[in-house]
Amino acid sequence: MAAASEPFGQYPPALRTIVHVSDTHFLAGNRPLGGRYDTGENLRRTLAAIERLDAAPDAIVFTGDLTDLGEPEAYAALRRAVEPVAARIGAPVIWVAGNHDERAPLRVGLLDEQPDTSPITAVHDLGGLRLIALDSTVPGWHHGDLDDAQLAWLADVLAEPAALGTILALHHPPLPSHVPFFDILELREQSRLAAVIAGTDVRAILAGHLHYSTSGTFAGIPVSVASATCYTMDLARPADAVNGMDAGQSFHLVHVYDHTITHAVVPVVDADTADFFGPEFVARMAALTPEGRLEAFSRKPA
């Protein structure tokens, strides 16, 4: 993969890059999800798009609902699909538990750990950028929660700032949804999480769960929700009739800069793409002075 090019504008290159993927919902034997969605093929297309990126990300983060029923065979299949791609591009994989996952088989199948049923949390150092994986699942239920012990652990971790700040990753987003029934499935008692992260170095929150891309702020911190790879929500329908569709799958490219973090939605779609810009154009612009670039490209024709 080629190295990122030097910037032409006022911003230096991103310090870190994360690929954010969510809601793969694998089933054992690649059974169609809901009798209609090929989760294996949809993830394959997503991973192929990730592998085409021009620079290797610093991590690939999967924010939950890794499997649909928590089947050991489904975790094994997911691992077989993801790990070879991650190895080829040299990116570690960070797994986050979702409400459809089961902690014990997830630990065994993806983390090579004992079949423990305690919350699956982790702290990852991505070259000075700290990524904390939280476990918002409530065994046996689809809503989310963070218990006292996990919040205390999080507070202890955040007591010491990281060089490039901290990103939290969890399944249930601390955001409202305009889809009525999603309120039933939300993260409960969000004010307790807000109290823990107040005044800390948390710069962004990554989440999934909704099967559509959305963003907002929580306790003053940007929240970015990645869509699903399995199926997405048709938000063009009335809010009380929103349902899944086998279209619009995407992942997010998260770029971490000194003073901001951006979250770009990358559609996974086969479509003709224009070739007006390319390496030759970039090289030609790079050879010019800033004034020359403005004259050659930015000025509108008379």
PDB file of C-alpha atoms in Angstrom:
ATOM      1  CA  MET A   1       0.000   0.000   0.000  1.00  0.00           C
ATOM      2  CA  ALA A   2       1.248   3.452  -0.859  1.00  0.00           C
ATOM      3  CA  ALA A   3       2.122   5.963   1.823  1.00  0.00           C
ATOM      4  CA  ALA A   4      -0.209   8.903   2.372  1.00  0.00           C
ATOM      5  CA  SER A   5       0.696  11.963   0.311  1.00  0.00           C
ATOM      6  CA  GLU A   6       1.809  15.297   1.747  1.00  0.00           C
ATOM      7  CA  PRO A   7      -1.056  17.757   2.312  1.00  0.00           C
ATOM      8  CA  PHE A   8      -1.766  20.545  -0.150  1.00  0.00           C
ATOM      9  CA  GLY A   9      -3.737  22.632   2.362  1.00  0.00           C
ATOM     10  CA  GLN A  10      -3.331  23.856   5.906  1.00  0.00           C
ATOM     11  CA  TYR A  11      -3.712  20.517   7.711  1.00  0.00           C
ATOM     12  CA  PRO A  12      -0.877  18.034   8.205  1.00  0.00           C
ATOM     13  CA  PRO A  13      -1.557  14.337   7.550  1.00  0.00           C
ATOM     14  CA  ALA A  14      -3.643  12.419  10.070  1.00  0.00           C
ATOM     15  CA  LEU A  15      -1.688  11.049  12.998  1.00  0.00           C
ATOM     16  CA  ARG A  16      -3.675   7.811  13.173  1.00  0.00           C
ATOM     17  CA  THR A  17      -6.278   6.082  11.018  1.00  0.00           C
ATOM     18  CA  ILE A  18      -8.903   3.591  12.195  1.00  0.00           C
ATOM     19  CA  VAL A  19     -11.308   1.514  10.138  1.00  0.00           C
ATOM     20  CA  HIS A  20     -14.637   1.257  11.952  1.00  0.00           C
ATOM     21  CA  VAL A  21     -16.901  -1.668  11.020  1.00  0.00           C
ATOM     22  CA  SER A  22     -20.060  -2.854  12.763  1.00  0.00           C
ATOM     23  CA  ASP A  23     -22.794  -5.451  12.993  1.00  0.00           C
ATOM     24  CA  THR A  24     -21.579  -8.385  10.934  1.00  0.00           C
ATOM     25  CA  HIS A  25     -24.203 -10.748  12.475  1.00  0.00           C
ATOM     26  CA  PHE A  26     -22.534 -13.976  11.338  1.00  0.00           C
ATOM     27  CA  LEU A  27     -24.431 -17.274  11.583  1.00  0.00           C
ATOM     28  CA  ALA A  28     -22.924 -20.748  11.659  1.00  0.00           C
ATOM     29  CA  GLY A  29     -22.738 -22.319   8.210  1.00  0.00           C
ATOM     30  CA  ASN A  30     -23.295 -18.866   6.684  1.00  0.00           C
ATOM     31  CA  ARG A  31     -27.046 -19.382   6.967  1.00  0.00           C
ATOM     32  CA  PRO A  32     -28.883 -16.386   5.489  1.00  0.00           C
ATOM     33  CA  LEU A  33     -29.690 -13.879   8.203  1.00  0.00           C
ATOM     34  CA  GLY A  34     -33.459 -13.584   8.434  1.00  0.00           C
ATOM     35  CA  GLY A  35     -33.617 -16.005   5.544  1.00  0.00           C
ATOM     36  CA  ARG A  36     -32.472 -13.315   3.121  1.00  0.00           C
ATOM     37  CA  TYR A  37     -29.137 -11.619   3.950  1.00  0.00           C
ATOM     38  CA  ASP A  38     -25.798 -13.205   2.968  1.00  0.00           C
ATOM     39  CA  THR A  39     -23.699 -11.866   5.838  1.00  0.00           C
ATOM     40  CA  GLY A  40     -20.571 -13.705   4.675  1.00  0.00           C
ATOM     41  CA  GLU A  41     -20.644 -12.233   1.190  1.00  0.00           C
ATOM     42  CA  ASN A  42     -21.497  -8.756   2.460  1.00  0.00           C
ATOM     43  CA  LEU A  43     -18.529  -8.823   4.822  1.00  0.00           C
ATOM     44  CA  ARG A  44     -16.285 -10.194   2.077  1.00  0.00           C
ATOM     45  CA  ARG A  45     -17.122  -7.190  -0.101  1.00  0.00           C
ATOM     46  CA  THR A  46     -16.504  -4.862   2.840  1.00  0.00           C
ATOM     47  CA  LEU A  47     -13.106  -6.401   3.599  1.00  0.00           C
ATOM     48  CA  ALA A  48     -12.143  -6.196  -0.084  1.00  0.00           C
ATOM     49  CA  ALA A  49     -12.878  -2.476  -0.007  1.00  0.00           C
ATOM     50  CA  ILE A  50     -10.824  -2.075   3.175  1.00  0.00           C
ATOM     51  CA  GLU A  51      -7.927  -3.898   1.562  1.00  0.00           C
ATOM     52  CA  ARG A  52      -7.992  -1.424  -1.336  1.00  0.00           C
ATOM     53  CA  LEU A  53      -7.293   1.533   0.954  1.00  0.00           C
ATOM     54  CA  ASP A  54      -4.135   3.433   0.055  1.00  0.00           C
ATOM     55  CA  ALA A  55      -2.567   3.176   3.510  1.00  0.00           C
ATOM     56  CA  ALA A  56      -2.850   0.566   6.228  1.00  0.00           C
ATOM     57  CA  PRO A  57      -5.022   1.645   9.163  1.00  0.00           C
ATOM     58  CA  ASP A  58      -3.680   1.537  12.685  1.00  0.00           C
ATOM     59  CA  ALA A  59      -6.553  -0.762  13.677  1.00  0.00           C
ATOM     60  CA  ILE A  60      -9.800  -2.282  12.461  1.00  0.00           C
ATOM     61  CA  VAL A  61     -12.505  -1.897  15.100  1.00  0.00           C
ATOM     62  CA  PHE A  62     -15.678  -4.028  15.008  1.00  0.00           C
ATOM     63  CA  THR A  63     -18.303  -2.475  17.296  1.00  0.00           C
ATOM     64  CA  GLY A  64     -20.433  -5.458  18.154  1.00  0.00           C
ATOM     65  CA  ASP A  65     -23.069  -7.906  17.018  1.00  0.00           C
ATOM     66  CA  LEU A  66     -20.209  -9.894  15.566  1.00  0.00           C
ATOM     67  CA  THR A  67     -22.502 -12.927  15.406  1.00  0.00           C
ATOM     68  CA  ASP A  68     -26.274 -13.128  15.460  1.00  0.00           C
ATOM     69  CA  LEU A  69     -26.729 -15.980  17.949  1.00  0.00           C
ATOM     70  CA  GLY A  70     -23.352 -16.268  19.645  1.00  0.00           C
ATOM     71  CA  GLU A  71     -22.584 -19.605  17.969  1.00  0.00           C
ATOM     72  CA  PRO A  72     -18.965 -20.815  18.335  1.00  0.00           C
ATOM     73  CA  GLU A  73     -18.896 -21.809  14.654  1.00  0.00           C
ATOM     74  CA  ALA A  74     -19.973 -18.305  13.664  1.00  0.00           C
ATOM     75  CA  TYR A  75     -17.105 -16.723  15.620  1.00  0.00           C
ATOM     76  CA  ALA A  76     -14.675 -19.132  13.948  1.00  0.00           C
ATOM     77  CA  ALA A  77     -16.017 -18.213  10.499  1.00  0.00           C
ATOM     78  CA  LEU A  78     -15.786 -14.506  11.261  1.00  0.00           C
ATOM     79  CA  ARG A  79     -12.204 -14.910  12.378  1.00  0.00           C
ATOM     80  CA  ARG A  80     -11.323 -16.849   9.218  1.00  0.00           C
ATOM     81  CA  ALA A  81     -12.781 -14.047   7.118  1.00  0.00           C
ATOM     82  CA  VAL A  82     -11.184 -11.098   8.907  1.00  0.00           C
ATOM     83  CA  GLU A  83      -7.760 -12.153  10.146  1.00  0.00           C
ATOM     84  CA  PRO A  84      -6.120 -12.894   6.760  1.00  0.00           C
ATOM     85  CA  VAL A  85      -7.109  -9.443   5.476  1.00  0.00           C
ATOM     86  CA  ALA A  86      -5.906  -7.772   8.668  1.00  0.00           C
ATOM     87  CA  ALA A  87      -2.611  -9.642   8.442  1.00  0.00           C
ATOM     88  CA  ARG A  88      -2.076  -8.630   4.809  1.00  0.00           C
ATOM     89  CA  ILE A  89      -2.557  -4.946   5.575  1.00  0.00           C
ATOM     90  CA  GLY A  90      -0.754  -5.131   8.917  1.00  0.00           C
ATOM     91  CA  ALA A  91      -3.626  -3.880  11.096  1.00  0.00           C
ATOM     92  CA  PRO A  92      -4.637  -5.248  14.499  1.00  0.00           C
ATOM     93  CA  VAL A  93      -8.296  -6.201  14.964  1.00  0.00           C
ATOM     94  CA  ILE A  94     -10.270  -4.925  17.958  1.00  0.00           C
ATOM     95  CA  TRP A  95     -13.449  -6.842  18.777  1.00  0.00           C
ATOM     96  CA  VAL A  96     -16.267  -5.214  20.762  1.00  0.00           C
ATOM     97  CA  ALA A  97     -19.211  -7.225  22.116  1.00  0.00           C
ATOM     98  CA  GLY A  98     -22.785  -6.481  21.019  1.00  0.00           C
ATOM     99  CA  ASN A  99     -26.214  -7.473  22.304  1.00  0.00           C
ATOM    100  CA  HIS A 100     -26.408 -10.444  19.885  1.00  0.00           C
ATOM    101  CA  ASP A 101     -23.043 -11.790  21.073  1.00  0.00           C
ATOM    102  CA  GLU A 102     -22.355 -14.266  23.863  1.00  0.00           C
ATOM    103  CA  ARG A 103     -19.377 -13.454  26.031  1.00  0.00           C
ATOM    104  CA  ALA A 104     -18.018 -16.953  26.653  1.00  0.00           C
ATOM    105  CA  PRO A 105     -17.885 -18.180  23.028  1.00  0.00           C
ATOM    106  CA  LEU A 106     -16.677 -14.737  21.885  1.00  0.00           C
ATOM    107  CA  ARG A 107     -13.742 -14.949  24.303  1.00  0.00           C
ATOM    108  CA  VAL A 108     -12.859 -18.445  23.114  1.00  0.00           C
ATOM    109  CA  GLY A 109     -13.441 -17.905  19.397  1.00  0.00           C
ATOM    110  CA  LEU A 110     -11.938 -14.465  18.864  1.00  0.00           C
ATOM    111  CA  LEU A 111      -9.714 -13.655  21.842  1.00  0.00           C
ATOM    112  CA  ASP A 112      -8.190 -17.073  22.632  1.00  0.00           C
ATOM    113  CA  GLU A 113      -9.290 -16.674  26.238  1.00  0.00           C
ATOM    114  CA  GLN A 114     -11.112 -18.888  28.708  1.00  0.00           C
ATOM    115  CA  PRO A 115     -14.936 -18.950  28.448  1.00  0.00           C
ATOM    116  CA  ASP A 116     -15.508 -16.226  31.024  1.00  0.00           C
ATOM    117  CA  THR A 117     -18.873 -14.429  31.135  1.00  0.00           C
ATOM    118  CA  SER A 118     -17.600 -11.189  32.668  1.00  0.00           C
ATOM    119  CA  PRO A 119     -17.693  -7.978  30.563  1.00  0.00           C
ATOM    120  CA  ILE A 120     -15.240  -7.965  27.656  1.00  0.00           C
ATOM    121  CA  THR A 121     -13.155  -4.835  28.030  1.00  0.00           C
ATOM    122  CA  ALA A 122      -9.692  -3.917  26.797  1.00  0.00           C
ATOM    123  CA  VAL A 123      -7.258  -1.040  26.430  1.00  0.00           C
ATOM    124  CA  HIS A 124      -5.306  -0.753  23.172  1.00  0.00           C
ATOM    125  CA  ASP A 125      -2.334   1.550  22.608  1.00  0.00           C
ATOM    126  CA  LEU A 126      -2.268   2.602  18.945  1.00  0.00           C
ATOM    127  CA  GLY A 127       0.990   4.493  18.956  1.00  0.00           C
ATOM    128  CA  GLY A 128      -0.065   6.918  21.681  1.00  0.00           C
ATOM    129  CA  LEU A 129      -3.756   6.909  20.760  1.00  0.00           C
ATOM    130  CA  ARG A 130      -5.644   4.971  23.425  1.00  0.00           C
ATOM    131  CA  LEU A 131      -8.682   2.966  22.336  1.00  0.00           C
ATOM    132  CA  ILE A 132     -10.825   1.541  25.113  1.00  0.00           C
ATOM    133  CA  ALA A 133     -13.261  -1.244  24.267  1.00  0.00           C
ATOM    134  CA  LEU A 134     -16.281  -1.278  26.572  1.00  0.00           C
ATOM    135  CA  ASP A 135     -18.940  -3.970  26.971  1.00  0.00           C
ATOM    136  CA  SER A 136     -22.426  -2.437  27.005  1.00  0.00           C
ATOM    137  CA  THR A 137     -24.182  -5.801  26.635  1.00  0.00           C
ATOM    138  CA  VAL A 138     -26.680  -7.099  29.182  1.00  0.00           C
ATOM    139  CA  PRO A 139     -26.746 -10.925  28.989  1.00  0.00           C
ATOM    140  CA  GLY A 140     -30.150 -12.115  27.866  1.00  0.00           C
ATOM    141  CA  TRP A 141     -31.352  -8.661  26.801  1.00  0.00           C
ATOM    142  CA  HIS A 142     -30.996  -6.326  23.814  1.00  0.00           C
ATOM    143  CA  HIS A 143     -30.732  -2.979  25.621  1.00  0.00           C
ATOM    144  CA  GLY A 144     -27.370  -1.760  26.878  1.00  0.00           C
ATOM    145  CA  ASP A 145     -25.894  -0.830  30.252  1.00  0.00           C
ATOM    146  CA  LEU A 146     -22.534  -0.245  31.937  1.00  0.00           C
ATOM    147  CA  ASP A 147     -22.430  -1.518  35.510  1.00  0.00           C
ATOM    148  CA  ASP A 148     -20.688   0.064  38.485  1.00  0.00           C
ATOM    149  CA  ALA A 149     -17.602  -2.132  38.213  1.00  0.00           C
ATOM    150  CA  GLN A 150     -17.036  -1.336  34.533  1.00  0.00           C
ATOM    151  CA  LEU A 151     -17.541   2.401  35.071  1.00  0.00           C
ATOM    152  CA  ALA A 152     -15.098   2.342  37.999  1.00  0.00           C
ATOM    153  CA  TRP A 153     -12.567   0.500  35.831  1.00  0.00           C
ATOM    154  CA  LEU A 154     -13.043   3.063  33.063  1.00  0.00           C
ATOM    155  CA  ALA A 155     -12.536   5.950  35.475  1.00  0.00           C
ATOM    156  CA  ASP A 156      -9.318   4.379  36.709  1.00  0.00           C
ATOM    157  CA  VAL A 157      -7.980   3.940  33.160  1.00  0.00           C
ATOM    158  CA  LEU A 158      -8.884   7.509  32.203  1.00  0.00           C
ATOM    159  CA  ALA A 159      -7.204   8.963  35.284  1.00  0.00           C
ATOM    160  CA  GLU A 160      -3.957   9.161  33.302  1.00  0.00           C
ATOM    161  CA  PRO A 161      -4.222  10.887  29.888  1.00  0.00           C
ATOM    162  CA  ALA A 162      -2.816   9.279  26.752  1.00  0.00           C
ATOM    163  CA  ALA A 163      -0.404  11.060  24.433  1.00  0.00           C
ATOM    164  CA  LEU A 164      -2.928  11.399  21.583  1.00  0.00           C
ATOM    165  CA  GLY A 165      -6.068  11.151  23.683  1.00  0.00           C
ATOM    166  CA  THR A 166      -8.653   8.390  24.005  1.00  0.00           C
ATOM    167  CA  ILE A 167     -11.388   6.910  21.830  1.00  0.00           C
ATOM    168  CA  LEU A 168     -14.110   4.787  23.393  1.00  0.00           C
ATOM    169  CA  ALA A 169     -15.675   1.916  21.427  1.00  0.00           C
ATOM    170  CA  LEU A 170     -18.910   0.272  22.535  1.00  0.00           C
ATOM    171  CA  HIS A 171     -21.930  -1.267  20.845  1.00  0.00           C
ATOM    172  CA  HIS A 172     -24.873   0.792  22.121  1.00  0.00           C
ATOM    173  CA  PRO A 173     -24.507   4.449  21.102  1.00  0.00           C
ATOM    174  CA  PRO A 174     -25.294   7.128  23.713  1.00  0.00           C
ATOM    175  CA  LEU A 175     -27.458   8.974  21.177  1.00  0.00           C
ATOM    176  CA  PRO A 176     -31.174   9.331  20.478  1.00  0.00           C
ATOM    177  CA  SER A 177     -32.770   7.676  17.460  1.00  0.00           C
ATOM    178  CA  HIS A 178     -35.783   8.929  15.537  1.00  0.00           C
ATOM    179  CA  VAL A 179     -36.894   5.310  15.017  1.00  0.00           C
ATOM    180  CA  PRO A 180     -39.403   4.722  17.859  1.00  0.00           C
ATOM    181  CA  PHE A 181     -38.680   1.085  18.731  1.00  0.00           C
ATOM    182  CA  PHE A 182     -34.938   1.751  18.960  1.00  0.00           C
ATOM    183  CA  ASP A 183     -35.601   3.587  22.232  1.00  0.00           C
ATOM    184  CA  ILE A 184     -36.324   0.197  23.790  1.00  0.00           C
ATOM    185  CA  LEU A 185     -32.834  -0.988  22.802  1.00  0.00           C
ATOM    186  CA  GLU A 186     -30.825   2.035  23.912  1.00  0.00           C
ATOM    187  CA  LEU A 187     -27.973   2.358  26.401  1.00  0.00           C
ATOM    188  CA  ARG A 188     -29.559   2.841  29.830  1.00  0.00           C
ATOM    189  CA  GLU A 189     -28.505   5.395  32.464  1.00  0.00           C
ATOM    190  CA  GLN A 190     -26.286   7.318  30.098  1.00  0.00           C
ATOM    191  CA  SER A 191     -25.721  10.079  32.649  1.00  0.00           C
ATOM    192  CA  ARG A 192     -23.458   7.734  34.614  1.00  0.00           C
ATOM    193  CA  LEU A 193     -21.143   7.319  31.632  1.00  0.00           C
ATOM    194  CA  ALA A 194     -21.203  11.080  31.061  1.00  0.00           C
ATOM    195  CA  ALA A 195     -20.067  11.666  34.640  1.00  0.00           C
ATOM    196  CA  VAL A 196     -17.116   9.280  34.251  1.00  0.00           C
ATOM    197  CA  ILE A 197     -15.787  10.770  31.003  1.00  0.00           C
ATOM    198  CA  ALA A 198     -16.307  14.420  31.967  1.00  0.00           C
ATOM    199  CA  GLY A 199     -12.987  16.291  32.022  1.00  0.00           C
ATOM    200  CA  THR A 200     -11.004  13.340  30.658  1.00  0.00           C
ATOM    201  CA  ASP A 201      -9.056  12.993  27.402  1.00  0.00           C
ATOM    202  CA  VAL A 202     -11.879  11.120  25.611  1.00  0.00           C
ATOM    203  CA  ARG A 203     -12.035  12.653  22.129  1.00  0.00           C
ATOM    204  CA  ALA A 204     -14.548  10.430  20.337  1.00  0.00           C
ATOM    205  CA  ILE A 205     -16.956   7.531  20.828  1.00  0.00           C
ATOM    206  CA  LEU A 206     -17.440   4.779  18.230  1.00  0.00           C
ATOM    207  CA  ALA A 207     -20.597   2.656  18.268  1.00  0.00           C
ATOM    208  CA  GLY A 208     -22.880   0.468  16.152  1.00  0.00           C
ATOM    209  CA  HIS A 209     -26.192  -1.271  16.952  1.00  0.00           C
ATOM    210  CA  LEU A 210     -28.500   0.916  14.823  1.00  0.00           C
ATOM    211  CA  HIS A 211     -27.638  -0.527  11.377  1.00  0.00           C
ATOM    212  CA  TYR A 212     -27.430   2.979   9.944  1.00  0.00           C
ATOM    213  CA  SER A 213     -24.747   5.657  10.025  1.00  0.00           C
ATOM    214  CA  THR A 214     -25.418   8.596  12.287  1.00  0.00           C
ATOM    215  CA  SER A 215     -23.516  11.038  14.470  1.00  0.00           C
ATOM    216  CA  GLY A 216     -24.048  13.436  17.337  1.00  0.00           C
ATOM    217  CA  THR A 217     -22.513  14.558  20.593  1.00  0.00           C
ATOM    218  CA  PHE A 218     -22.682  13.050  24.055  1.00  0.00           C
ATOM    219  CA  ALA A 219     -21.472  15.008  27.056  1.00  0.00           C
ATOM    220  CA  GLY A 220     -19.760  17.310  24.548  1.00  0.00           C
ATOM    221  CA  ILE A 221     -17.912  14.426  22.871  1.00  0.00           C
ATOM    222  CA  PRO A 222     -18.506  13.465  19.203  1.00  0.00           C
ATOM    223  CA  VAL A 223     -20.217  10.106  18.702  1.00  0.00           C
ATOM    224  CA  SER A 224     -20.006   8.262  15.379  1.00  0.00           C
ATOM    225  CA  VAL A 225     -22.196   5.247  14.644  1.00  0.00           C
ATOM    226  CA  ALA A 226     -21.127   2.967  11.802  1.00  0.00           C
ATOM    227  CA  SER A 227     -23.729   1.246   9.671  1.00  0.00           C
ATOM    228  CA  ALA A 228     -23.916  -2.540   9.411  1.00  0.00           C
ATOM    229  CA  THR A 229     -22.251  -4.902   6.966  1.00  0.00           C
ATOM    230  CA  CYS A 230     -25.091  -7.474   7.178  1.00  0.00           C
ATOM    231  CA  TYR A 231     -28.033  -5.227   6.291  1.00  0.00           C
ATOM    232  CA  THR A 232     -28.932  -1.577   6.780  1.00  0.00           C
ATOM    233  CA  MET A 233     -32.047   0.410   7.654  1.00  0.00           C
ATOM    234  CA  ASP A 234     -34.198   2.040   4.991  1.00  0.00           C
ATOM    235  CA  LEU A 235     -34.543   5.454   6.633  1.00  0.00           C
ATOM    236  CA  ALA A 236     -36.499   6.835   3.670  1.00  0.00           C
ATOM    237  CA  ARG A 237     -39.542   5.036   5.061  1.00  0.00           C
ATOM    238  CA  PRO A 238     -41.711   6.541   7.828  1.00  0.00           C
ATOM    239  CA  ALA A 239     -40.025   6.227  11.212  1.00  0.00           C
ATOM    240  CA  ASP A 240     -42.537   3.697  12.497  1.00  0.00           C
ATOM    241  CA  ALA A 241     -42.086   1.523   9.387  1.00  0.00           C
ATOM    242  CA  VAL A 242     -38.284   1.499   9.101  1.00  0.00           C
ATOM    243  CA  ASN A 243     -37.012  -1.978   8.195  1.00  0.00           C
ATOM    244  CA  GLY A 244     -33.862  -3.643   6.913  1.00  0.00           C
ATOM    245  CA  MET A 245     -32.622  -3.652   3.325  1.00  0.00           C
ATOM    246  CA  ASP A 246     -29.749  -5.394   1.574  1.00  0.00           C
ATOM    247  CA  ALA A 247     -28.197  -2.136   0.352  1.00  0.00           C
ATOM    248  CA  GLY A 248     -26.208   0.829   1.585  1.00  0.00           C
ATOM    249  CA  GLN A 249     -23.576  -1.183   3.471  1.00  0.00           C
ATOM    250  CA  SER A 250     -20.575   0.893   4.501  1.00  0.00           C
ATOM    251  CA  PHE A 251     -17.734   1.306   6.950  1.00  0.00           C
ATOM    252  CA  HIS A 252     -16.114   4.383   8.473  1.00  0.00           C
ATOM    253  CA  LEU A 253     -12.640   5.799   7.995  1.00  0.00           C
ATOM    254  CA  VAL A 254     -11.621   7.537  11.220  1.00  0.00           C
ATOM    255  CA  HIS A 255      -8.766  10.023  10.866  1.00  0.00           C
ATOM    256  CA  VAL A 256      -7.173  11.340  14.056  1.00  0.00           C
ATOM    257  CA  TYR A 257      -5.538  14.760  13.839  1.00  0.00           C
ATOM    258  CA  ASP A 258      -3.976  16.962  16.507  1.00  0.00           C
ATOM    259  CA  HIS A 259      -7.121  18.968  17.156  1.00  0.00           C
ATOM    260  CA  THR A 260      -9.957  17.020  15.581  1.00  0.00           C
ATOM    261  CA  ILE A 261     -11.145  13.562  14.525  1.00  0.00           C
ATOM    262  CA  THR A 262     -13.060  12.980  11.303  1.00  0.00           C
ATOM    263  CA  HIS A 263     -15.381  10.080  10.466  1.00  0.00           C
ATOM    264  CA  ALA A 264     -15.923   9.409   6.754  1.00  0.00           C
ATOM    265  CA  VAL A 265     -18.599   7.002   5.519  1.00  0.00           C
ATOM    266  CA  VAL A 266     -17.208   4.652   2.847  1.00  0.00           C
ATOM    267  CA  PRO A 267     -19.952   2.976   0.776  1.00  0.00           C
ATOM    268  CA  VAL A 268     -19.383  -0.644  -0.189  1.00  0.00           C
ATOM    269  CA  VAL A 269     -20.748  -0.552  -3.718  1.00  0.00           C
ATOM    270  CA  ASP A 270     -19.766  -1.648  -7.204  1.00  0.00           C
ATOM    271  CA  ALA A 271     -20.060   1.476  -9.333  1.00  0.00           C
ATOM    272  CA  ASP A 272     -18.217   3.144 -12.183  1.00  0.00           C
ATOM    273  CA  THR A 273     -15.777   5.728 -10.854  1.00  0.00           C
ATOM    274  CA  ALA A 274     -14.290   8.615 -12.829  1.00  0.00           C
ATOM    275  CA  ASP A 275     -10.515   8.752 -13.268  1.00  0.00           C
ATOM    276  CA  PHE A 276     -10.014  12.502 -13.529  1.00  0.00           C
ATOM    277  CA  PHE A 277      -7.731  12.509 -10.478  1.00  0.00           C
ATOM    278  CA  GLY A 278      -4.935  10.032  -9.863  1.00  0.00           C
ATOM    279  CA  PRO A 279      -1.277   9.622  -8.940  1.00  0.00           C
ATOM    280  CA  GLU A 280      -0.100  11.579 -11.989  1.00  0.00           C
ATOM    281  CA  PHE A 281      -2.316  14.539 -11.102  1.00  0.00           C
ATOM    282  CA  VAL A 282      -1.155  14.480  -7.476  1.00  0.00           C
ATOM    283  CA  ALA A 283       2.496  14.300  -8.528  1.00  0.00           C
ATOM    284  CA  ARG A 284       1.993  17.212 -10.914  1.00  0.00           C
ATOM    285  CA  MET A 285       0.385  19.353  -8.215  1.00  0.00           C
ATOM    286  CA  ALA A 286       3.073  18.371  -5.698  1.00  0.00           C
ATOM    287  CA  ALA A 287       5.771  19.681  -8.043  1.00  0.00           C
ATOM    288  CA  LEU A 288       4.210  23.160  -8.035  1.00  0.00           C
ATOM    289  CA  THR A 289       4.407  25.912  -5.446  1.00  0.00           C
ATOM    290  CA  PRO A 290       1.216  26.628  -3.480  1.00  0.00           C
ATOM    291  CA  GLU A 291       0.648  29.649  -5.705  1.00  0.00           C
ATOM    292  CA  GLY A 292       1.190  27.513  -8.781  1.00  0.00           C
ATOM    293  CA  ARG A 293      -1.383  24.999  -7.581  1.00  0.00           C
ATOM    294  CA  LEU A 294      -3.941  27.753  -7.134  1.00  0.00           C
ATOM    295  CA  GLU A 295      -3.224  29.068 -10.594  1.00  0.00           C
ATOM    296  CA  ALA A 296      -3.262  25.637 -12.229  1.00  0.00           C
ATOM    297  CA  PHE A 297      -6.318  24.196 -10.588  1.00  0.00           C
ATOM    298  CA  SER A 298      -8.254  26.425  -8.199  1.00  0.00           C
ATOM    299  CA  ARG A 299      -8.937  29.424 -10.448  1.00  0.00           C
ATOM    300  CA  LYS A 300     -12.290  29.324 -12.207  1.00  0.00           C
ATOM    301  CA  PRO A 301     -12.265  29.830 -15.970  1.00  0.00           C
ATOM    302  CA  ALA A 302     -13.065  33.383 -17.090  1.00  0.00           C
TER     303      ALA A 302
END
